[in-house]
Amino acid sequence: MKKIGGFFALDLPDQVAGRSVAALWGLSDRPHVSYSNGRSGLNALLKIRPGKCLWLPAYCCDSLAQAIEGTELQIRYYPITKTLAPDFEYLRGQLQASDLVLVINYFGRQADLTVRAYAKTRPDIDWIEDRSQALDPGGEDWADYVLYSPRKLLGVPDGGILVSLGKPLPSRSLAHRTNADFIQAALLRYEDIHEQDNAVWHLANRNYEAAMAVNTKPMSRLTRHILRTTDAGWIAERRRANYQYLLETLADLAVLPRDDFGFVPMGFPILSKARQDLAAQLAAQGIFAAHHWPSLPSSARDFPEAHQFAERILTLPCDQRYDQDDMAQIVAAVRGAL
Ligand SMILES: Cc1ncc(COP(=O)(O)O)c(C=O)c1O
């Protein structure tokens, strides 16, 4: 029975000017399931696709390795090349029927054209395109599944979305939320309009991320709503323009090759042998660059190149919150620090 009266819940406008993020990601017309984070979406998939092996790139975040929890799968790692593409010479010789392979679109860029061609020849493998860093990687869809983790790209508090491009999906999560902890850090920062309480919301977010685990909770309605009402076109345009500015001014430090597939960047990754120092100098000027990733689940002995990436890559922000003046400030700070 419909409840009538009582206090107002959060009331959010229900319109979008252009094409929404949800539409761009196929959430209005493609089969998908959603969870509270990306690793839980992957975990749910692994539970219904009981292959022997999940292949992860050696350069990836720790939390992806949690995705095998409660399954019989074994994780194996594959190397990536200098341009952050999967090393197919290696992988090709190793894959067994019904293995699952996860391919990351690093920093938003489509992994590699050879991946798409090879995937077509191996329908016995489940291919997962990880778009946690990719609003829109450009190019055609090629994988069996696409995985999103929207809080890395947009102002949403949670979410992990698994879209199917043809193969079966896990069933929808029926759990529902009984607390609002997931919104606390994002809300604290939102309300702190002059950004004076950084220590408070930064700590809240760190604790939130650290406590995050594989679970069966669905993505919040709030995140779904924001995805449905956020204009993807505007975000893409701002990100591309900012990235272009950094590419022109910091070309000598850029990690990604110039040839692109029209992707929407997550940030502008640069290479520095003194990454930690540089990050500290930027932070002292109020510029917070991300470290991808502080710890890798793969072995440093077996994958020294991946660990070198993790040691040297620093990701400069170039997202929709910023304009070209902000980019100029970043460039000046980087040049001043080097
Ligand atoms: C590339 C990539 N994929 C997947 C994940 C897992 O996403 P989540 O933190 O939402 O579980 C991460 C986490 O950092 C990631 O960096």
Short mmCIF file of C-alpha atoms and ligand atoms in Angstrom, two decimals:
data_model
loop_
_atom_site.label_atom_id
_atom_site.label_comp_id
_atom_site.label_asym_id
_atom_site.label_seq_id
_atom_site.Cartn_x
_atom_site.Cartn_y
_atom_site.Cartn_z
CA MET A 1 0.00 0.00 0.00
CA LYS A 2 1.30 3.47 -0.85
CA LYS A 3 2.45 5.48 2.17
CA ILE A 4 0.97 8.96 2.25
CA GLY A 5 2.35 11.89 4.26
CA GLY A 6 5.39 12.21 6.49
CA PHE A 7 8.66 13.96 5.82
CA PHE A 8 10.15 14.51 2.39
CA ALA A 9 12.90 12.19 1.20
CA LEU A 10 15.72 13.68 -0.87
CA ASP A 11 14.10 15.30 -3.87
CA LEU A 12 16.27 15.39 -6.96
CA PRO A 13 15.32 16.95 -10.28
CA ASP A 14 14.57 14.35 -12.90
CA GLN A 15 15.83 15.86 -16.14
CA VAL A 16 18.92 15.69 -18.26
CA ALA A 17 19.94 18.15 -20.96
CA GLY A 18 21.79 15.81 -23.32
CA ARG A 19 22.60 12.11 -23.41
CA SER A 20 22.85 10.78 -19.89
CA VAL A 21 25.69 8.67 -18.56
CA ALA A 22 23.15 5.87 -17.99
CA ALA A 23 22.13 6.01 -21.65
CA LEU A 24 25.77 6.10 -22.80
CA TRP A 25 26.48 2.99 -20.75
CA GLY A 26 23.45 1.16 -22.11
CA LEU A 27 21.60 1.07 -18.79
CA SER A 28 18.34 1.94 -20.48
CA ASP A 29 18.44 -0.79 -23.11
CA ARG A 30 21.05 -3.41 -22.25
CA PRO A 31 20.79 -6.22 -19.72
CA HIS A 32 22.80 -5.32 -16.65
CA VAL A 33 23.02 -5.90 -12.92
CA SER A 34 24.30 -3.47 -10.36
CA TYR A 35 26.07 -3.80 -7.03
CA SER A 36 27.57 -1.48 -4.48
CA ASN A 37 31.03 -1.64 -6.09
CA GLY A 38 32.85 -3.04 -9.09
CA ARG A 39 34.49 -6.01 -7.38
CA SER A 40 31.07 -7.26 -6.23
CA GLY A 41 29.77 -7.15 -9.81
CA LEU A 42 32.75 -9.19 -10.93
CA ASN A 43 32.33 -11.59 -8.01
CA ALA A 44 28.67 -12.19 -8.88
CA LEU A 45 29.71 -12.99 -12.46
CA LEU A 46 32.44 -15.40 -11.36
CA LYS A 47 29.88 -17.26 -9.27
CA ILE A 48 27.78 -18.07 -12.34
CA ARG A 49 30.69 -18.64 -14.77
CA PRO A 50 32.67 -21.32 -13.00
CA GLY A 51 35.76 -21.45 -15.22
CA LYS A 52 39.14 -22.42 -13.84
CA CYS A 53 40.99 -19.21 -14.13
CA LEU A 54 40.46 -15.46 -13.96
CA TRP A 55 43.20 -13.59 -15.84
CA LEU A 56 43.94 -10.10 -14.52
CA PRO A 57 46.53 -7.67 -15.87
CA ALA A 58 49.59 -7.58 -13.60
CA TYR A 59 49.09 -3.81 -13.32
CA CYS A 60 45.75 -3.50 -11.54
CA CYS A 61 44.27 -2.48 -8.23
CA ASP A 62 44.30 -4.78 -5.24
CA SER A 63 40.56 -4.86 -4.89
CA LEU A 64 40.08 -6.75 -8.15
CA ALA A 65 41.76 -9.77 -6.59
CA GLN A 66 39.01 -9.84 -3.93
CA ALA A 67 36.53 -10.72 -6.66
CA ILE A 68 37.27 -14.46 -6.47
CA GLU A 69 35.99 -14.67 -2.88
CA GLY A 70 33.69 -17.64 -2.41
CA THR A 71 34.56 -19.16 -5.80
CA GLU A 72 36.85 -22.01 -6.85
CA LEU A 73 38.65 -19.84 -9.37
CA GLN A 74 42.32 -19.22 -9.42
CA ILE A 75 43.74 -15.81 -10.37
CA ARG A 76 46.55 -15.61 -12.87
CA TYR A 77 48.20 -12.44 -14.10
CA TYR A 78 49.33 -11.41 -17.55
CA PRO A 79 51.90 -8.75 -18.42
CA ILE A 80 51.06 -5.49 -20.14
CA THR A 81 53.17 -3.67 -22.71
CA LYS A 82 54.81 -0.25 -22.50
CA THR A 83 51.69 1.32 -24.02
CA LEU A 84 49.49 -0.30 -21.37
CA ALA A 85 48.04 -2.93 -23.70
CA PRO A 86 47.68 -6.63 -22.84
CA ASP A 87 50.70 -8.68 -23.86
CA PHE A 88 49.01 -11.00 -26.28
CA GLU A 89 52.08 -12.99 -27.17
CA TYR A 90 52.03 -14.14 -23.56
CA LEU A 91 48.30 -14.48 -23.05
CA ARG A 92 47.53 -16.29 -26.30
CA GLY A 93 49.64 -19.27 -25.37
CA GLN A 94 48.12 -19.61 -21.92
CA LEU A 95 44.35 -19.34 -22.25
CA GLN A 96 42.21 -22.42 -21.71
CA ALA A 97 38.56 -22.83 -22.71
CA SER A 98 36.15 -21.19 -20.22
CA ASP A 99 38.79 -18.97 -18.64
CA LEU A 100 37.77 -15.38 -17.97
CA VAL A 101 39.99 -12.49 -19.04
CA LEU A 102 39.64 -8.98 -17.67
CA VAL A 103 41.07 -6.16 -19.79
CA ILE A 104 41.40 -2.68 -18.28
CA ASN A 105 40.92 0.51 -20.26
CA TYR A 106 43.70 2.30 -18.42
CA PHE A 107 43.02 5.94 -17.71
CA GLY A 108 40.00 5.75 -19.98
CA ARG A 109 41.69 4.60 -23.18
CA GLN A 110 40.55 1.56 -25.15
CA ALA A 111 43.07 -1.17 -24.47
CA ASP A 112 44.19 -2.26 -27.92
CA LEU A 113 42.71 -3.08 -31.31
CA THR A 114 44.31 -6.53 -31.33
CA VAL A 115 42.29 -7.45 -28.23
CA ARG A 116 39.06 -7.01 -30.11
CA ALA A 117 40.23 -9.04 -33.07
CA TYR A 118 41.55 -11.86 -30.90
CA ALA A 119 38.46 -11.94 -28.65
CA LYS A 120 36.32 -12.65 -31.72
CA THR A 121 38.32 -15.80 -32.39
CA ARG A 122 37.89 -17.07 -28.81
CA PRO A 123 34.17 -17.35 -27.99
CA ASP A 124 35.14 -20.06 -25.49
CA ILE A 125 36.61 -17.34 -23.24
CA ASP A 126 34.55 -14.82 -21.24
CA TRP A 127 35.98 -11.38 -22.03
CA ILE A 128 35.38 -8.62 -19.51
CA GLU A 129 36.16 -5.04 -20.48
CA ASP A 130 36.86 -3.09 -17.31
CA ARG A 131 35.66 0.49 -17.77
CA SER A 132 36.15 1.56 -14.17
CA GLN A 133 38.39 4.32 -15.49
CA ALA A 134 36.55 4.82 -18.75
CA LEU A 135 33.47 6.97 -19.20
CA ASP A 136 33.65 6.25 -22.92
CA PRO A 137 36.71 4.43 -24.29
CA GLY A 138 35.71 5.01 -27.94
CA GLY A 139 35.64 2.31 -30.58
CA GLU A 140 33.20 -0.55 -30.85
CA ASP A 141 32.04 -2.86 -28.11
CA TRP A 142 33.96 -6.10 -28.33
CA ALA A 143 33.78 -7.92 -24.98
CA ASP A 144 31.15 -10.23 -23.50
CA TYR A 145 30.76 -8.08 -20.41
CA VAL A 146 31.51 -4.49 -19.47
CA LEU A 147 32.26 -3.55 -15.86
CA TYR A 148 31.80 -0.02 -14.48
CA SER A 149 32.69 1.52 -11.14
CA PRO A 150 31.15 4.99 -11.51
CA ARG A 151 32.48 6.66 -8.35
CA LYS A 152 35.94 6.82 -9.94
CA LEU A 153 34.64 9.08 -12.70
CA LEU A 154 31.69 11.04 -11.33
CA GLY A 155 30.24 12.51 -8.17
CA VAL A 156 28.38 9.40 -7.08
CA PRO A 157 28.91 7.58 -3.81
CA ASP A 158 28.91 3.94 -4.89
CA GLY A 159 28.15 1.46 -7.62
CA GLY A 160 29.45 -1.40 -9.69
CA ILE A 161 27.62 -2.21 -12.91
CA LEU A 162 27.98 -5.30 -15.02
CA VAL A 163 26.54 -4.99 -18.52
CA SER A 164 26.11 -8.03 -20.72
CA LEU A 165 26.72 -7.87 -24.45
CA GLY A 166 25.29 -11.33 -25.01
CA LYS A 167 26.24 -13.82 -22.31
CA PRO A 168 24.25 -14.66 -19.15
CA LEU A 169 24.18 -12.31 -16.19
CA PRO A 170 23.94 -13.06 -12.48
CA SER A 171 20.52 -12.42 -10.98
CA ARG A 172 19.67 -9.03 -9.61
CA SER A 173 20.58 -8.28 -6.01
CA LEU A 174 17.49 -8.27 -3.82
CA ALA A 175 19.20 -6.85 -0.76
CA HIS A 176 18.40 -3.29 0.20
CA ARG A 177 20.21 -0.63 2.15
CA THR A 178 19.58 -0.19 5.83
CA ASN A 179 22.12 2.54 6.48
CA ALA A 180 23.40 5.63 4.72
CA ASP A 181 27.12 5.27 5.49
CA PHE A 182 27.90 5.05 1.79
CA ILE A 183 26.98 8.69 1.24
CA GLN A 184 28.74 10.21 4.23
CA ALA A 185 32.11 11.18 2.71
CA ALA A 186 30.61 12.51 -0.53
CA LEU A 187 28.01 14.50 1.40
CA LEU A 188 30.56 15.96 3.81
CA ARG A 189 32.62 17.20 0.90
CA TYR A 190 29.55 18.48 -0.92
CA GLU A 191 28.41 20.52 2.07
CA ASP A 192 31.88 21.95 2.71
CA ILE A 193 31.57 24.53 -0.03
CA HIS A 194 34.84 26.32 0.80
CA GLU A 195 36.69 23.04 1.23
CA GLN A 196 37.91 23.90 4.70
CA ASP A 197 37.35 20.52 6.30
CA ASN A 198 39.49 18.45 3.95
CA ALA A 199 40.88 16.40 6.78
CA VAL A 200 37.39 15.35 7.83
CA TRP A 201 35.99 14.22 4.49
CA HIS A 202 39.28 12.88 3.21
CA LEU A 203 39.47 10.62 6.26
CA ALA A 204 35.81 9.65 5.92
CA ASN A 205 36.45 8.64 2.31
CA ARG A 206 39.61 6.75 3.16
CA ASN A 207 37.77 4.77 5.80
CA TYR A 208 34.86 4.13 3.46
CA GLU A 209 37.19 2.83 0.73
CA ALA A 210 39.22 0.75 3.18
CA ALA A 211 36.10 -0.94 4.59
CA MET A 212 34.73 -1.70 1.14
CA ALA A 213 34.39 -5.39 0.42
CA VAL A 214 32.66 -7.87 -1.83
CA ASN A 215 28.96 -7.94 -0.94
CA THR A 216 25.55 -8.49 -2.48
CA LYS A 217 24.12 -5.02 -1.86
CA PRO A 218 22.76 -3.24 -4.91
CA MET A 219 23.99 0.10 -6.17
CA SER A 220 22.16 2.92 -4.40
CA ARG A 221 19.10 4.53 -5.97
CA LEU A 222 20.90 7.81 -5.51
CA THR A 223 23.78 6.78 -7.77
CA ARG A 224 21.36 5.39 -10.36
CA HIS A 225 19.48 8.68 -10.32
CA ILE A 226 22.64 10.74 -10.79
CA LEU A 227 23.73 8.54 -13.69
CA ARG A 228 20.32 9.02 -15.30
CA THR A 229 20.42 12.79 -14.97
CA THR A 230 24.07 13.59 -15.72
CA ASP A 231 24.95 14.83 -19.18
CA ALA A 232 27.74 12.64 -20.50
CA GLY A 233 28.50 14.90 -23.48
CA TRP A 234 29.47 17.87 -21.37
CA ILE A 235 31.71 15.74 -19.15
CA ALA A 236 33.41 14.19 -22.16
CA GLU A 237 34.06 17.57 -23.73
CA ARG A 238 35.58 19.09 -20.57
CA ARG A 239 37.75 16.07 -19.92
CA ARG A 240 39.03 15.93 -23.49
CA ALA A 241 39.80 19.65 -23.63
CA ASN A 242 41.69 19.54 -20.34
CA TYR A 243 43.57 16.41 -21.39
CA GLN A 244 44.53 18.05 -24.69
CA TYR A 245 45.91 21.06 -22.84
CA LEU A 246 48.07 18.83 -20.65
CA LEU A 247 49.17 16.76 -23.63
CA GLU A 248 50.40 19.87 -25.42
CA THR A 249 52.23 21.24 -22.41
CA LEU A 250 53.50 18.07 -20.71
CA ALA A 251 54.01 15.83 -23.76
CA ASP A 252 57.45 14.76 -22.56
CA LEU A 253 55.92 13.19 -19.42
CA ALA A 254 52.80 11.59 -20.92
CA VAL A 255 52.23 7.88 -20.39
CA LEU A 256 49.60 7.23 -23.02
CA PRO A 257 50.53 7.28 -26.70
CA ARG A 258 49.17 10.11 -28.81
CA ASP A 259 47.24 7.84 -31.16
CA ASP A 260 43.85 7.63 -29.56
CA PHE A 261 40.46 6.18 -30.31
CA GLY A 262 38.53 9.24 -29.25
CA PHE A 263 38.47 8.14 -25.63
CA VAL A 264 37.35 10.22 -22.66
CA PRO A 265 40.30 10.43 -20.27
CA MET A 266 40.10 9.63 -16.59
CA GLY A 267 43.11 11.78 -15.79
CA PHE A 268 46.47 12.62 -17.32
CA PRO A 269 49.00 9.99 -16.24
CA ILE A 270 52.64 11.08 -16.21
CA LEU A 271 55.81 9.13 -15.55
CA SER A 272 58.21 10.26 -12.89
CA LYS A 273 61.10 8.45 -11.22
CA ALA A 274 60.45 10.71 -8.23
CA ARG A 275 56.69 10.16 -8.15
CA GLN A 276 56.34 10.37 -4.39
CA ASP A 277 58.30 13.60 -4.14
CA LEU A 278 56.43 15.16 -7.01
CA ALA A 279 53.07 14.18 -5.52
CA ALA A 280 54.09 15.75 -2.19
CA GLN A 281 55.18 18.99 -3.88
CA LEU A 282 51.92 19.20 -5.80
CA ALA A 283 49.90 18.47 -2.66
CA ALA A 284 51.67 21.32 -0.89
CA GLN A 285 50.17 23.57 -3.57
CA GLY A 286 46.71 22.09 -3.20
CA ILE A 287 46.92 19.79 -6.23
CA PHE A 288 46.06 16.21 -5.40
CA ALA A 289 47.30 13.72 -7.96
CA ALA A 290 46.24 10.09 -7.69
CA HIS A 291 48.51 7.09 -7.36
CA HIS A 292 47.52 4.08 -9.44
CA TRP A 293 48.10 1.90 -7.52
CA PRO A 294 49.79 1.94 -4.12
CA SER A 295 49.82 -1.84 -4.09
CA LEU A 296 49.41 -4.43 -6.80
CA PRO A 297 48.12 -7.96 -6.23
CA SER A 298 50.63 -9.44 -8.73
CA SER A 299 54.14 -10.51 -7.77
CA ALA A 300 56.89 -7.91 -8.20
CA ARG A 301 59.39 -10.62 -9.05
CA ASP A 302 57.29 -12.05 -11.89
CA PHE A 303 56.02 -8.71 -13.22
CA PRO A 304 58.71 -6.08 -12.65
CA GLU A 305 57.40 -3.81 -15.47
CA ALA A 306 53.93 -3.62 -13.91
CA HIS A 307 55.47 -2.72 -10.58
CA GLN A 308 57.58 -0.09 -12.24
CA PHE A 309 54.41 1.49 -13.64
CA ALA A 310 52.88 1.49 -10.18
CA GLU A 311 56.01 3.07 -8.77
CA ARG A 312 56.32 5.81 -11.40
CA ILE A 313 52.88 6.75 -12.64
CA LEU A 314 51.17 9.79 -11.17
CA THR A 315 47.71 10.76 -12.44
CA LEU A 316 47.03 14.48 -12.77
CA PRO A 317 43.38 15.51 -12.50
CA CYS A 318 41.80 16.81 -15.72
CA ASP A 319 38.16 16.01 -15.09
CA GLN A 320 34.93 17.95 -15.54
CA ARG A 321 35.38 19.94 -12.32
CA TYR A 322 38.23 21.89 -13.87
CA ASP A 323 38.93 24.32 -16.68
CA GLN A 324 41.99 25.45 -18.63
CA ASP A 325 43.08 27.91 -15.94
CA ASP A 326 43.21 25.02 -13.51
CA MET A 327 45.22 23.02 -16.05
CA ALA A 328 47.67 25.92 -16.40
CA GLN A 329 48.10 25.91 -12.63
CA ILE A 330 48.85 22.18 -12.68
CA VAL A 331 51.40 22.57 -15.48
CA ALA A 332 53.17 25.41 -13.66
CA ALA A 333 53.30 23.35 -10.46
CA VAL A 334 54.65 20.26 -12.25
CA ARG A 335 57.29 22.20 -14.15
CA GLY A 336 58.27 24.02 -10.98
CA ALA A 337 58.68 20.75 -9.13
CA LEU A 338 60.80 18.97 -11.73
C1 LIG B 1 40.53 -0.73 -12.96
C2 LIG B 1 39.70 -1.11 -11.77
N1 LIG B 1 38.74 -2.04 -11.90
C3 LIG B 1 37.96 -2.40 -10.87
C4 LIG B 1 38.12 -1.86 -9.62
C5 LIG B 1 37.24 -2.28 -8.50
O1 LIG B 1 36.24 -1.33 -8.32
P1 LIG B 1 35.55 -1.14 -6.90
O2 LIG B 1 36.50 -0.36 -6.03
O3 LIG B 1 34.30 -0.36 -7.23
O4 LIG B 1 35.25 -2.48 -6.36
C6 LIG B 1 39.14 -0.91 -9.43
C7 LIG B 1 39.36 -0.33 -8.10
O5 LIG B 1 40.14 0.57 -7.89
C8 LIG B 1 39.92 -0.51 -10.53
O6 LIG B 1 40.88 0.40 -10.39
#
